[in-house]
Each structure stands twice: as C-alpha cells, then as structure tokens.
Coordinates of C-alpha atoms and ligand atoms in Angstrom, one line a residue:
X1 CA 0.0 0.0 0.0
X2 CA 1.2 3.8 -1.0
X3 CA 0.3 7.2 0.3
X4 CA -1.6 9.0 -2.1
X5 CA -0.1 12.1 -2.8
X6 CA -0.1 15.7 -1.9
X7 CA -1.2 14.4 1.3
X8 CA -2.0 16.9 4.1
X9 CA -1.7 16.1 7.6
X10 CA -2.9 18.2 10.4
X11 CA -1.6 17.2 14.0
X12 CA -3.9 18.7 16.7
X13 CA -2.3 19.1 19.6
X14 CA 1.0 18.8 17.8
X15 CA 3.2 20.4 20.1
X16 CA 1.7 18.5 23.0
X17 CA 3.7 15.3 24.6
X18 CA 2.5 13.1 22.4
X19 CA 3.6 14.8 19.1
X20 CA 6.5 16.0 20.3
X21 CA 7.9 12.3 21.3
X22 CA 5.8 10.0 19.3
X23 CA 4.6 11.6 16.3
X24 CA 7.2 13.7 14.8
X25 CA 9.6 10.9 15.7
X26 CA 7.9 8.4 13.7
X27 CA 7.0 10.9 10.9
X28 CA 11.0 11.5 10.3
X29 CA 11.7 8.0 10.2
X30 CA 8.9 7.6 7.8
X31 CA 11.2 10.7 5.7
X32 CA 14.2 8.9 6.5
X33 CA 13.3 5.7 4.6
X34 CA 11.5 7.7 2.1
X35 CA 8.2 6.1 2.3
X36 CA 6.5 10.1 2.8
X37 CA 5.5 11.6 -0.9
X38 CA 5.2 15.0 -1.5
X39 CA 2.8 16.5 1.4
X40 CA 2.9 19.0 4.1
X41 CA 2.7 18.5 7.9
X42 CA 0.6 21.4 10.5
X43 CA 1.3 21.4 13.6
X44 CA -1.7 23.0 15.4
X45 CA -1.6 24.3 18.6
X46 CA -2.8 27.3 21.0
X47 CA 0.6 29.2 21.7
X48 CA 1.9 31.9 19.3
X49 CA 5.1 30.5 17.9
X50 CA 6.9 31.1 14.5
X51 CA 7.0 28.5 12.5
X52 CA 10.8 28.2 12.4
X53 CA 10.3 28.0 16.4
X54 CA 8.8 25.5 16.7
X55 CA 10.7 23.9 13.6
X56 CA 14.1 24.1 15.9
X57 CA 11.3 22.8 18.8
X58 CA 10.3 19.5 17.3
X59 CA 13.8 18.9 15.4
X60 CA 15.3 19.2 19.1
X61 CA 12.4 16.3 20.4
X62 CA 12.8 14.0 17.4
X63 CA 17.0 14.0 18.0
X64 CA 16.3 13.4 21.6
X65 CA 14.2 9.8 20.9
X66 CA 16.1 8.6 18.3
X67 CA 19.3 6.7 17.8
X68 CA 21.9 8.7 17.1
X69 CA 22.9 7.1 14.0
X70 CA 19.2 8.4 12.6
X71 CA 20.1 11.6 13.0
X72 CA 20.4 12.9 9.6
X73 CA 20.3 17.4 8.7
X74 CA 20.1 16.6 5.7
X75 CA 17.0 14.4 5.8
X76 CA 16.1 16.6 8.4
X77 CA 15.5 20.0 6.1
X78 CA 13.4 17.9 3.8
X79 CA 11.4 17.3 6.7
X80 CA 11.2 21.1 8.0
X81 CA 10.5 21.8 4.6
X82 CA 6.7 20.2 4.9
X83 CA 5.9 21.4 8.6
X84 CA 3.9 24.6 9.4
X85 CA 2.9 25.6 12.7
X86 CA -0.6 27.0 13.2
X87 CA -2.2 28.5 16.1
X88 CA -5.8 27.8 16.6
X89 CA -7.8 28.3 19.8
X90 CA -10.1 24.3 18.5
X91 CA -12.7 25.6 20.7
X92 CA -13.4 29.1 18.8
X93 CA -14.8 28.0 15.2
X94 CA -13.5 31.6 13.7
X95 CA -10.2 30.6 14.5
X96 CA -10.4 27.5 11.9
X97 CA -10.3 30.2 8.8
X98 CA -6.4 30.3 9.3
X99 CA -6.6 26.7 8.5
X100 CA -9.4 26.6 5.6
X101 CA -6.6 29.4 4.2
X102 CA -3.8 26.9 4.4
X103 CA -5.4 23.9 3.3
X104 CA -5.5 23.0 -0.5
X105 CA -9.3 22.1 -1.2
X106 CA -8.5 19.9 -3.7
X107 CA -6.1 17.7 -2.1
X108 CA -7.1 14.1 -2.2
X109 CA -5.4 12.6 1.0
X110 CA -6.2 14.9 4.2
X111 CA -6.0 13.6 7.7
X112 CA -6.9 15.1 10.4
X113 CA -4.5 13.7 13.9
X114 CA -6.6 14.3 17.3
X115 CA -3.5 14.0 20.0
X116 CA -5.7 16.2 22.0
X117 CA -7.6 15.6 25.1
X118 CA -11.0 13.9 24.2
X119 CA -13.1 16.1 25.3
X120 CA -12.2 19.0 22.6
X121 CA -12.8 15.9 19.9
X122 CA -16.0 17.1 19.2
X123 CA -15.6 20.7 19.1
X124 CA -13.2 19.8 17.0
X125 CA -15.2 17.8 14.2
X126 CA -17.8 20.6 14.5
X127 CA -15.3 23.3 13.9
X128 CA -13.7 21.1 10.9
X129 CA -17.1 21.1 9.4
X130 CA -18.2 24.7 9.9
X131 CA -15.4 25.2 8.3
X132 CA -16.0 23.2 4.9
X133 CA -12.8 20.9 5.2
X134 CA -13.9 18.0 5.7
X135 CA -14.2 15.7 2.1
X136 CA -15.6 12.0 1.6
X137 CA -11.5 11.8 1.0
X138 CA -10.6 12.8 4.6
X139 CA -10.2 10.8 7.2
X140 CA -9.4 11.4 11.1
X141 CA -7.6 9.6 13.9
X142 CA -8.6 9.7 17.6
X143 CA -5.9 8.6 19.9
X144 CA -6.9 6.8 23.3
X145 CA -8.3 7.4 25.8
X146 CA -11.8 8.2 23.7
X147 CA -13.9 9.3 26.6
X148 CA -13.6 8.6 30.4
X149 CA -16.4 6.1 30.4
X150 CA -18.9 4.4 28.1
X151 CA -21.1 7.3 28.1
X152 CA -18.9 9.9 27.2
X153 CA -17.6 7.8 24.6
X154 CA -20.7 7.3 22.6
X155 CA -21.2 11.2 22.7
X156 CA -17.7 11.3 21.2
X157 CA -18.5 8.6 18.9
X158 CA -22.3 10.0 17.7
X159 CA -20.4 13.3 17.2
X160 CA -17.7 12.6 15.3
X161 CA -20.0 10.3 13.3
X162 CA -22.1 12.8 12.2
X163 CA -19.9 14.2 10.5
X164 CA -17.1 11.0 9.1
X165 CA -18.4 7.4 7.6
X166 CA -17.1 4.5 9.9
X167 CA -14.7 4.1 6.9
X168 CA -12.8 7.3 7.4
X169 CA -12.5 7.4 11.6
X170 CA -9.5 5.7 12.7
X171 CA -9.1 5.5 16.6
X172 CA -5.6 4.0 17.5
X173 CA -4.0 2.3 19.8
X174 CA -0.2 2.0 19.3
X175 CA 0.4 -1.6 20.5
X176 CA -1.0 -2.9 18.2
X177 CA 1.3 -1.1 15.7
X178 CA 4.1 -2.8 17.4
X179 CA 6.3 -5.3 15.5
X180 CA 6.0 -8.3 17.9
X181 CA 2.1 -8.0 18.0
X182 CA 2.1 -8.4 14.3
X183 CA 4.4 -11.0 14.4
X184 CA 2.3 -12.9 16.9
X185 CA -0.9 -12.9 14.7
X186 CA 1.9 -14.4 12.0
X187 CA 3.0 -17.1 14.3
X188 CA -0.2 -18.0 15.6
X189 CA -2.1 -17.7 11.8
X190 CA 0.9 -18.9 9.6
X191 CA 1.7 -21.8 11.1
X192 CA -0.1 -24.8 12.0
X193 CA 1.7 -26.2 15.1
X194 CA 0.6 -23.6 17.8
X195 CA -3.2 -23.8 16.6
X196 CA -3.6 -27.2 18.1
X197 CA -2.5 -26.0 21.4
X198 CA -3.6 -22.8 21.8
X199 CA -6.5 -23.7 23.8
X200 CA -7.5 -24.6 27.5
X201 CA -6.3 -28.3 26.9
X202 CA -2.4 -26.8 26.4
X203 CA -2.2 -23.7 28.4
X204 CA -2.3 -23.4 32.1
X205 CA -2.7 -18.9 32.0
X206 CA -1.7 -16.1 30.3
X207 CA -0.1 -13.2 31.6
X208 CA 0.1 -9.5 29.9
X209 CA 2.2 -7.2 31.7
X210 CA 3.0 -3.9 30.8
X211 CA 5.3 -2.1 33.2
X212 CA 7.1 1.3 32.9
X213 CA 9.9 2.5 35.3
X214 CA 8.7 6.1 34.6
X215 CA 6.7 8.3 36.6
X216 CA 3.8 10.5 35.4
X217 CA 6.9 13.5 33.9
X218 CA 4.9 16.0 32.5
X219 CA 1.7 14.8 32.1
X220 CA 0.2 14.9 35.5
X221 CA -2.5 17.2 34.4
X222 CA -3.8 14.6 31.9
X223 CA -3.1 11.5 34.0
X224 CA -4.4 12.7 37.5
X225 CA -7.5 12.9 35.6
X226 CA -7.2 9.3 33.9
X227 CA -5.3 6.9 36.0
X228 CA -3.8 3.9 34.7
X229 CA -6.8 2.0 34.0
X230 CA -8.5 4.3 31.5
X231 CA -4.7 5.1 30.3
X232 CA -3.5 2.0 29.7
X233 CA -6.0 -1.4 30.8
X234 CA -9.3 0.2 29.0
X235 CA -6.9 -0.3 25.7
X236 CA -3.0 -1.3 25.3
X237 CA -3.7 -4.3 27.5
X238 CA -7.1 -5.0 26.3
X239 CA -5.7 -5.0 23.0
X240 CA -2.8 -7.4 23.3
X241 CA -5.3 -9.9 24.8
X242 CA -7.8 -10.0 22.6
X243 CA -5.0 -10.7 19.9
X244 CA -4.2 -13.2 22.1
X245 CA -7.4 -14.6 22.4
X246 CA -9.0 -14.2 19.4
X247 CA -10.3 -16.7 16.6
X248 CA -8.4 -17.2 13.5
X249 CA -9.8 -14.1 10.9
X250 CA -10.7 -15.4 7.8
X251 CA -9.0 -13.0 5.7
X252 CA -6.0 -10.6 7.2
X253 CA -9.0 -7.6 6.2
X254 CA -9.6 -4.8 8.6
X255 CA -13.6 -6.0 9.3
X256 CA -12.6 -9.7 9.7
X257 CA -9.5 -8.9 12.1
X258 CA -11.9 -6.7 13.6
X259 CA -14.8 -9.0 14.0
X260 CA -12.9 -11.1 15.7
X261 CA -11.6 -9.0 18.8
X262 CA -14.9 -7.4 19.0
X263 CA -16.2 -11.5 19.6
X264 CA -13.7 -11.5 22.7
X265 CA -14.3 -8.5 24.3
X266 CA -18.1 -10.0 24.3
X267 CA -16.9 -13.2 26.1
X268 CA -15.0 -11.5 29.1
X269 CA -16.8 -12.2 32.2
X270 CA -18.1 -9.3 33.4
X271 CA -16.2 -8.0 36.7
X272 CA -19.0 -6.9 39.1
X273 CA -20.0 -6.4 42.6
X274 CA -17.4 -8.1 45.0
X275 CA -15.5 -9.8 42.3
X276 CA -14.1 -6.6 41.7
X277 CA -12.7 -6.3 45.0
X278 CA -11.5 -9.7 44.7
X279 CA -9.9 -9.8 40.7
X280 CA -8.9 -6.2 40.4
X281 CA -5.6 -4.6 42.2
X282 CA -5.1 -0.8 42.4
X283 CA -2.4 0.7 43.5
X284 CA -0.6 4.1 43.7
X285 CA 3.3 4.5 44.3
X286 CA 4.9 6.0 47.1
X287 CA 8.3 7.0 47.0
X288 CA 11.2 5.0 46.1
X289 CA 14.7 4.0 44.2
X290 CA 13.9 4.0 40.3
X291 CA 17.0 2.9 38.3
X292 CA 19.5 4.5 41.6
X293 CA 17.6 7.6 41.7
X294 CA 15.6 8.6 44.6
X295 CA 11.8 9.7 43.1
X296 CA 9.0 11.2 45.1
X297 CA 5.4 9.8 45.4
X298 CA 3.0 10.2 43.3
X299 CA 1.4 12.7 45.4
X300 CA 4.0 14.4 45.4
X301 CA 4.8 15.1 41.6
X302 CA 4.5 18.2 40.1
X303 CA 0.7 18.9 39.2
X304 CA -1.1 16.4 41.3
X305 CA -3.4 16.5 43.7
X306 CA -1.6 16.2 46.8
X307 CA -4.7 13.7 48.0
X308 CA -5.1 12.1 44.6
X309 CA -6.5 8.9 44.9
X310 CA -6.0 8.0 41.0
X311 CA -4.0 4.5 40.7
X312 CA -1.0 4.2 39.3
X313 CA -1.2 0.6 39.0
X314 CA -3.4 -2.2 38.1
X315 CA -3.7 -5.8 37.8
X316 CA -6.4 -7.9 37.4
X317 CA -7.7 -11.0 36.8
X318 CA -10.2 -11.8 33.2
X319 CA -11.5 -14.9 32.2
X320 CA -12.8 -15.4 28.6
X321 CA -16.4 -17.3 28.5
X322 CA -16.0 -19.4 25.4
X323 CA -14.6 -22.8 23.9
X324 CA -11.0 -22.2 23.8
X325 CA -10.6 -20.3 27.2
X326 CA -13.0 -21.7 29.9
X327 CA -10.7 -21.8 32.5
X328 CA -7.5 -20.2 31.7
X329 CA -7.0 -16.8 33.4
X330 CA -5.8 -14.2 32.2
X331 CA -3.7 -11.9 34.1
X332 CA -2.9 -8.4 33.5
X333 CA -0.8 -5.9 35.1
X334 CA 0.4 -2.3 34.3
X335 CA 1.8 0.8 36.2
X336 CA 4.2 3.2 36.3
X337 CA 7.5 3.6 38.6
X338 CA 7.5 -0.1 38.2
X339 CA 11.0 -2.4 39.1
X340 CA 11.6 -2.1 35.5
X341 CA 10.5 -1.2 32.0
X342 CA 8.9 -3.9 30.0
X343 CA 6.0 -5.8 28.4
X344 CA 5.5 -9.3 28.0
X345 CA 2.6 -11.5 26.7
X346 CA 3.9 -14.8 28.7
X347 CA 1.7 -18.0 27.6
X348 CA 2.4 -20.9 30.1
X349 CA 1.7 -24.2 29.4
X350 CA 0.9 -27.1 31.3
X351 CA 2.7 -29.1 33.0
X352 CA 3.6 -32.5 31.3
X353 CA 1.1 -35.2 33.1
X354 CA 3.9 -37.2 34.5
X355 CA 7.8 -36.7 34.7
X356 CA 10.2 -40.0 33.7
X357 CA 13.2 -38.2 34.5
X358 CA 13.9 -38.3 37.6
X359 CA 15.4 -35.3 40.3
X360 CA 13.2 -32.6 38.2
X361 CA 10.2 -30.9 39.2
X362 CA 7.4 -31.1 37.2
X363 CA 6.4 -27.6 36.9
X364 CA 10.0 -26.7 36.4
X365 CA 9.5 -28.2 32.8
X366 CA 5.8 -26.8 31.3
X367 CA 7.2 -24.5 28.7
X368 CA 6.6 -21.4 27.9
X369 CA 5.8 -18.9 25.0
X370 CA 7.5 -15.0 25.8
X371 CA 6.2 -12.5 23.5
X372 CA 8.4 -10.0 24.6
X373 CA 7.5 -6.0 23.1
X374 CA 9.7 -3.6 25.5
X375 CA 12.4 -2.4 25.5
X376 CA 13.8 -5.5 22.9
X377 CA 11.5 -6.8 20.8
X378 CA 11.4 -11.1 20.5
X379 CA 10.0 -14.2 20.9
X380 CA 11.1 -16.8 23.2
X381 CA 9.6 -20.7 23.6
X382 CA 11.4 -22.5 27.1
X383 CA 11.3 -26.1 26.1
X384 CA 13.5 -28.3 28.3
X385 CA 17.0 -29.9 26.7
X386 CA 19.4 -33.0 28.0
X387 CA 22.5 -31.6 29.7
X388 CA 25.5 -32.8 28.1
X389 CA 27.3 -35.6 29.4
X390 CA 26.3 -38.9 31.2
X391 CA 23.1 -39.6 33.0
X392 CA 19.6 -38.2 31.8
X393 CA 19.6 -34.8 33.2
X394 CA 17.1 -32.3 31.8
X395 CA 17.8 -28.5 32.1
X396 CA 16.3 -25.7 30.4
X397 CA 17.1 -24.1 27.1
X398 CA 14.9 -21.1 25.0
X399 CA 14.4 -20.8 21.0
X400 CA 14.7 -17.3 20.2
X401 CA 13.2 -15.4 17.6
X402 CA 14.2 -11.9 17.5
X403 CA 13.4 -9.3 14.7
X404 CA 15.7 -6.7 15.9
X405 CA 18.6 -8.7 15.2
X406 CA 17.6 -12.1 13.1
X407 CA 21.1 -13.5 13.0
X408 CA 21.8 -13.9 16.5
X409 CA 20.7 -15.8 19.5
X410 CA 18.2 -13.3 21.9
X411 CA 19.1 -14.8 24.8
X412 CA 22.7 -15.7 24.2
X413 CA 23.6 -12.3 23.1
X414 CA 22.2 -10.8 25.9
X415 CA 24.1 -13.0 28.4
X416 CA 27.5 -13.2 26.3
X417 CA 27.6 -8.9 26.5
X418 CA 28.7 -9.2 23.0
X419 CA 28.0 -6.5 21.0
X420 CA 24.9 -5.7 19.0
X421 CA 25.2 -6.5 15.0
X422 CA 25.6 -3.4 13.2
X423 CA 23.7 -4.7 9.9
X424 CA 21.0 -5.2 11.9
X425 CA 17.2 -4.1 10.1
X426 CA 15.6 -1.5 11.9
X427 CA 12.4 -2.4 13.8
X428 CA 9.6 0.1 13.0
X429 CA 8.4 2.5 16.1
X430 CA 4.8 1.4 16.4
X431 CA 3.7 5.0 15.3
X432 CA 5.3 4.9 12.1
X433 CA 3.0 1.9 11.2
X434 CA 0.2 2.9 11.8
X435 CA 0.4 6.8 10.7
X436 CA 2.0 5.0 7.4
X437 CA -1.1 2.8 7.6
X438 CA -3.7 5.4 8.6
X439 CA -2.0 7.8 5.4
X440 CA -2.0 5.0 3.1
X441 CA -5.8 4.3 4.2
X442 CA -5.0 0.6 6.1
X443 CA -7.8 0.4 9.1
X444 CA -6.6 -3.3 9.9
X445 CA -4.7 -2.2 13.5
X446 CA -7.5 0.5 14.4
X447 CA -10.7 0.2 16.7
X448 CA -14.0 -0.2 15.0
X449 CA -16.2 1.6 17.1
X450 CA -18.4 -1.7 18.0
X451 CA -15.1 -2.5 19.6
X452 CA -14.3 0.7 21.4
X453 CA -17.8 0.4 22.9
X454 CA -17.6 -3.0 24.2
X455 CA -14.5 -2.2 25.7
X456 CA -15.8 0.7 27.8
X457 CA -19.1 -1.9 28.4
X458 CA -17.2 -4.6 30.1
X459 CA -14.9 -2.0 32.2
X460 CA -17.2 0.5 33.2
X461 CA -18.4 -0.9 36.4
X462 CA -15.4 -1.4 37.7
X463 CA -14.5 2.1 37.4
X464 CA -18.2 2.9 38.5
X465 CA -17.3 0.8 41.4
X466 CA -13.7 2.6 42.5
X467 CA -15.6 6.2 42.1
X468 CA -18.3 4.8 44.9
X469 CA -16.5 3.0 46.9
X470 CA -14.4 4.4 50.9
X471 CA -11.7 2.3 48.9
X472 CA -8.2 3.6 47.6
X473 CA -5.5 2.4 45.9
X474 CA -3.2 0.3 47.7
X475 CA 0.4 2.0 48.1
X476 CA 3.5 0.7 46.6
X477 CA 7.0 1.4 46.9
X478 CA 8.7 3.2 43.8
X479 CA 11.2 1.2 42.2
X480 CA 9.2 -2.6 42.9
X481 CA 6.7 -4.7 41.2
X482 CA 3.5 -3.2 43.1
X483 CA 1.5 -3.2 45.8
X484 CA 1.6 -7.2 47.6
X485 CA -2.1 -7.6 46.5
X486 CA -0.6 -8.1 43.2
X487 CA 1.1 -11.2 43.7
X488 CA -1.5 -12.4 45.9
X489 CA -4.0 -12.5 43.1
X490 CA -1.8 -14.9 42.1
X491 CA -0.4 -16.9 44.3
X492 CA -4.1 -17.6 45.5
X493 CA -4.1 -19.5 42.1
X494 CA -0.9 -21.1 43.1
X495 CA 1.0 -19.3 40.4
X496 CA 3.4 -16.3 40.4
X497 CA 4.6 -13.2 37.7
X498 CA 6.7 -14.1 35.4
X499 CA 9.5 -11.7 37.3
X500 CA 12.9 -11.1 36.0
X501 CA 13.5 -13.1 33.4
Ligands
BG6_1 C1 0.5 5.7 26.3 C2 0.2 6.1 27.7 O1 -0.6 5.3 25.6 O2 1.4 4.6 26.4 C3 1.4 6.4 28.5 O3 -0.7 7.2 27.7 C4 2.4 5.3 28.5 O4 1.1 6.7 29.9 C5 2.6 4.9 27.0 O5 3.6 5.7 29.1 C6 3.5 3.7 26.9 O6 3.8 3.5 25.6 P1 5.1 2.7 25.2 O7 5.0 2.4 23.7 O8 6.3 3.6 25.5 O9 5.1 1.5 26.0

C-alpha cells in the first residue's frame, strides 16, 4: 500500500507530549526511509510560535528519541520543509479560517491527527465542518483514551460520526502497531503447530504485563484525571489480549481482524459487585529507588493532587467465557514507577502429566511462550533440553526469535555482553506503522467503534465501582513490582509473575 499524494496532515495538539515524542519521531523515520511523498505537515496548537520556532522545537524532540545514528540534517531539512505551525484556539470556530486558508481544497489525501484531550474531539469535528474541510476523502484519527467512560464515549462517537463514515474514523491504539504484535498474529495464523494448542487443553494462564519505570513526567495534568486503568487497561492491555485470544480471521482484512476482537471482548466475564474487589488490584506508588535515583510519590509530583487517589497501578484478573478459554486466566498488570520497563505477553503451558526423569520438578519443565514487546522486541519458547554428558539430566534451554537482530541468539547475546550486529534491520516505532497505515488508508490495526464500545461496556463498572466506593489504591514502593495484593492474586491461584527473566 502507498500514500496517495499531496497528502496533508494536520496534527492537533501537535506540540503537546505526544507529538513531540511519538509523532514527529515516527513521521522522520517515515522521511528517512522515504516512504512520505510529496505533502505537508501542520502542527496546530494554541501558543503563538513562529514557524521556524517551533521547527528548531520538534527537530530538538525528534533528536532526543532517536538513535543517534538516525540523525540525519540533511533528511532533516526535507522534513522542515513540509511542517507549518498554526495556532488555533479548536474551541473558537473563527479561529479555523487560518486553517481553511492553508489547506489545498482539492487535495485528495487529508488527515486530520486528534492527540488532544478527548473532550475537545467534538468541538473539533464541528469546527472542521463549519469550516467546509472535511471531504468523503478525509479521514481522522482519535488517539486513546476516547472518553472517560462508556457514556462519554458514545457522545464522542455519535459526534464525530455525524460528520465522518465509519470508513474514514481511525481511533488508534499504538500496541497494536508494534512489531511483535504483528508477528504474533503471524506465528499463531501462519503456522499450523501452535493452533492445536492454543486452547485450554495446552495452556495453564496467560499473563500480559505492561510495566514502565517512569513516573507521570509532565503529564500529570492529563493522567491525575485518567489513571492507569483508563490510560493504559481500557486499551493497550485489552488489546494485546484479545489478539491473544481471538479466533483465526478469515482473511488478514480490517472488518474480519476486527470482527474477531470485537467477539472477545463480548466473552469476558463481566467483573462486578465483589469480584471486583477480589480480581482487580489498584495501586498508587509512594516513593522509592527508580534505576539509583531517589523519586518522590506520586502525590507528590508536580501537578497532582496532593490527595489524589487516581491509581498508578493495576492488575487484574479476566477470564474469557468461550470454547477455547474456559478456564485459563488471564492476568494483567500495568503501572508506572515499576522495578523495570517492560512488556511481555507470557503464555504458560501445562505441566507435562507425569515426569520420567527423575530429580526434576514437574512444573520446572511446562514450557513457555514469551512474546516480549519492550524495550527488545522477541519471541522466546522455554522447552526443556538434556544436559551434556552422562546420565539423563534435563535442564532448560529457549528458541529465540528476534526481529531486531535475526542472526543472532536473543538470549545468548544478551548473556554473552557481546556487542549488538551493526547490519542489523531497523524495527519500526509502532507509530510509524500505523500513521503510514492510517496515510496510506489501512484500518486493519485500528478500533471499529463496536469495539471501542464493548471495551468501555465490560470496564465500566469497575470504574463505577472505585468512584463509589471508601476504597483507595493500595500503596506501593517506587522502584518494585507493586503493591503485595498483586502477587497475591496470584499466588491464590498457586502461580506467580513471570518476574525477571
Ligand atoms: C501511552 C500512555 O498510551 O502509552 C502512557 O498514555 C504510556 O502513559 C505509554 O507511558 C507507553 O507506551 P510505550 O510504547 O512507551 O510502552
């Protein structure tokens, strides 16, 4: 698939966080291997900057998140060359004419990027159409969180319908974007040997964890509002499981892919009443050590409420009422100012029935299946091996898969300290994906809005639940793996987080 060209792509909030270290990154890179045809790239946003300003601004933030052997002036200036800054007040419709003056009305590839909060969304689609500039050609993207809670996001949704087909609304989620969820839906759809066992009959759980060692940085204003539930469980996590969990699509075609997840979300057993207390963890960090550095509470970070009782962190456990999953749980877990930065999809299998070898634990030897997204990307299976030598001893051993680097040995490398490959290929940021995709017209890796909506369905009394309830998020120490709740949900089950692997 191409990018029609001129395209025209206009970035509101595009000097906000997420433009500044997502967007623009992944738009350069895009430049950089020349997959960008002729178009030009506005920034919008409410501050009065010049244009070459904010130019230096956004060169500064792409340099800073990318490898230094990306940085390239000379690709750079073709990539000043397209971006304008505009400054528009999205809530005052008058202030649109600046745009409807830039615009080219005839261009046949216009997207419209919404990396503002949600709530302007709709102002925004009105303002767009008061203004005449939105075609049958256009299309828009709504980045996550869409709303707060199921109602808000239908009012977002009926909105922004009004005035864009289905076809042309785009609401993303960048994990899905990411290489290792792709190649996931290629190793369980393009070959035949994991089909037969990726059922309850095989597998024992699943576990999705997605932890970052960061705090909330600059975004407290947004995320003291959110929490890490609507930030990152409502979607990311949601997300990775139903591609998980999901039914082989018929065709890899946006509706089919997309008919599919929308079928999970629809199995998850609702989490009501006291099994919310009982399946879902919140907690909120207190200070800590985060990689050596001494960080303050959450509380205590610049632009929250110094009695904030927004979590932090979340697990939970979700069980999927079908076929294939009755009775395999499925844990997930995210927060921020975690032990470290990662995320795993970590599918265990069972245990064999009965061990001949003698001196090994059973459980020692069900393998494993490590989709591993951050910060490498990979795929690991732990099967067991025979030490060498005499005797029958088992120990053991991992098959690595890892796109980064295809030559070499995941786990090997990592333990041998030898140095990267420098012919390595370059794995894709998730954003560059999907703005290629959502340029080039690709809705496969985007939310239908069925989806969106049963999303918000099945987690909606649980946040219903936290906003009535004396109950506050449990406290953890900066720096660990969460408040001890957390690995009691599990070791009720008799299991444990797949910890520091
Ligand atoms: C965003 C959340 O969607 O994902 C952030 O709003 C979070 O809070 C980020 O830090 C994590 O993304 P990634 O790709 O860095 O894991």
């Amino acid at each position: 698939m191409q990018i029609e060209q001129p395209f025209e792509l206009v970035l509101f909030g595009g000097l906000g966080d997420l433009a500044l270290r997502k967007l623009f990154p992944a738009l350069y890179l895009l430049e950089l291997d020349k997959r960008l045809p002729f178009g030009c790239i506005y920034a919008v946003g409410r501050r009065g900057y010049k244009s070459e300003e904010v130019k230096e601004k956004v060169k500064q933030a792409v340099f800073e998140q990318i490898s230094p052997e990306y940085q390239d002036d000379d690709c750079w200036a073709v990539f000043a060359q397209r971006l304008k800054y505009i400054r528009i007040d999205v809530q005052d419709p008058k202030a649109f004419n600046v745009l409807s003056r830039e615009l080219d009305e005839d261009c046949p590839n216009r997207l419209f990027y919404l990396a503002t909060a949600s709530f302007l969304y709709a102002d925004i689609t009105i303002n767009l159409d008061s203004n005449q500039l939105i075609s049958p050609a256009s299309k828009i993207v709504l980045e996550k969180p869409i709303g707060h809670d199921l109602a808000s996001a239908k009012a977002i949704n009926k909105t922004v319908a009004e005035y864009f087909d289905e076809s042309q609304i785009y609401r993303i989620d960048h994990y899905l974007g990411k290489e290792t969820v792709q190649n996931l839906m290629v190793l369980r759809f393009a070959n035949s040997i994991f089909e037969s066992q990726w059922n309850q009959h095989y597998i024992d759980h699943i576990q999705i964890s997605i932890s970052e060692s960061l705090g909330v940085e600059q975004r407290a204003g947004f995320y003291d509002q959110v929490g890490a539930f609507r930030d990152m469980m409502q979607n990311h996590l949601l997300q990775l499981l139903c591609i998980v969990a999901m039914e082989p699509p018929s065709k890899m075609e946006p509706d089919a892919v997309r008919d599919e997840k929308v079928k999970v979300i629809k199995a998850l057993r609702p989490i009501e009443g006291k099994d919310i207390h009982d399946k879902v963890i919140r907690g909120q960090y207190g200070q800590g050590v985060s990689e050596g550095i001494p960080v303050p509470r959450y509380r205590d970070e610049a632009g929250v409420d110094d009695q904030s009782q927004t979590e932090t962190f979340v697990a939970m456990k979700v069980e999927i009422e079908n076929w294939r999953w009755a009775g395999v749980p499925f844990y997930l877990r995210t927060g921020k100012r975690l032990a470290e930065r990662e995320c795993e999809i970590v599918v265990q299998f069972k245990e064999i029935p009965h061990s001949i070898f003698s001196m090994q634990h059973k459980e020692a030897m069900a393998n494993k299946l490590i989709f591993r997204l951050q910060p490498d990307e990979g795929i690991r299976l732990q099967l067991c091996e025979k030490k060498l030598g005499s005797g029958m001893n088992v120990r053991p051993m991992t098959l690595s898969l890892n796109p980064d680097n295809p030559s070499q040995d995941y786990m090997r490398s990592q333990s041998s300290g030898r140095e990267p490959d420098t012919n390595r290929v370059r794995v894709p940021e998730a954003y560059e994906r999907l703005l290629f995709d959502a340029l080039a017209g690709n809705p496969t890796l985007f939310l239908r809005d069925d989806e969106l909506m049963e999303a918000w369905h099945w987690v909606d009394p649980i946040l219903a639940a936290w906003q009535d309830s004396d109950s506050t998020p449990e406290p953890y120490t900066a720096g660990t793996w969460g408040p001890a709740a957390s690995t009691l949900l599990l070791a009720k089950d008799g299991r444990l987080w797949n910890e520091n692997n």
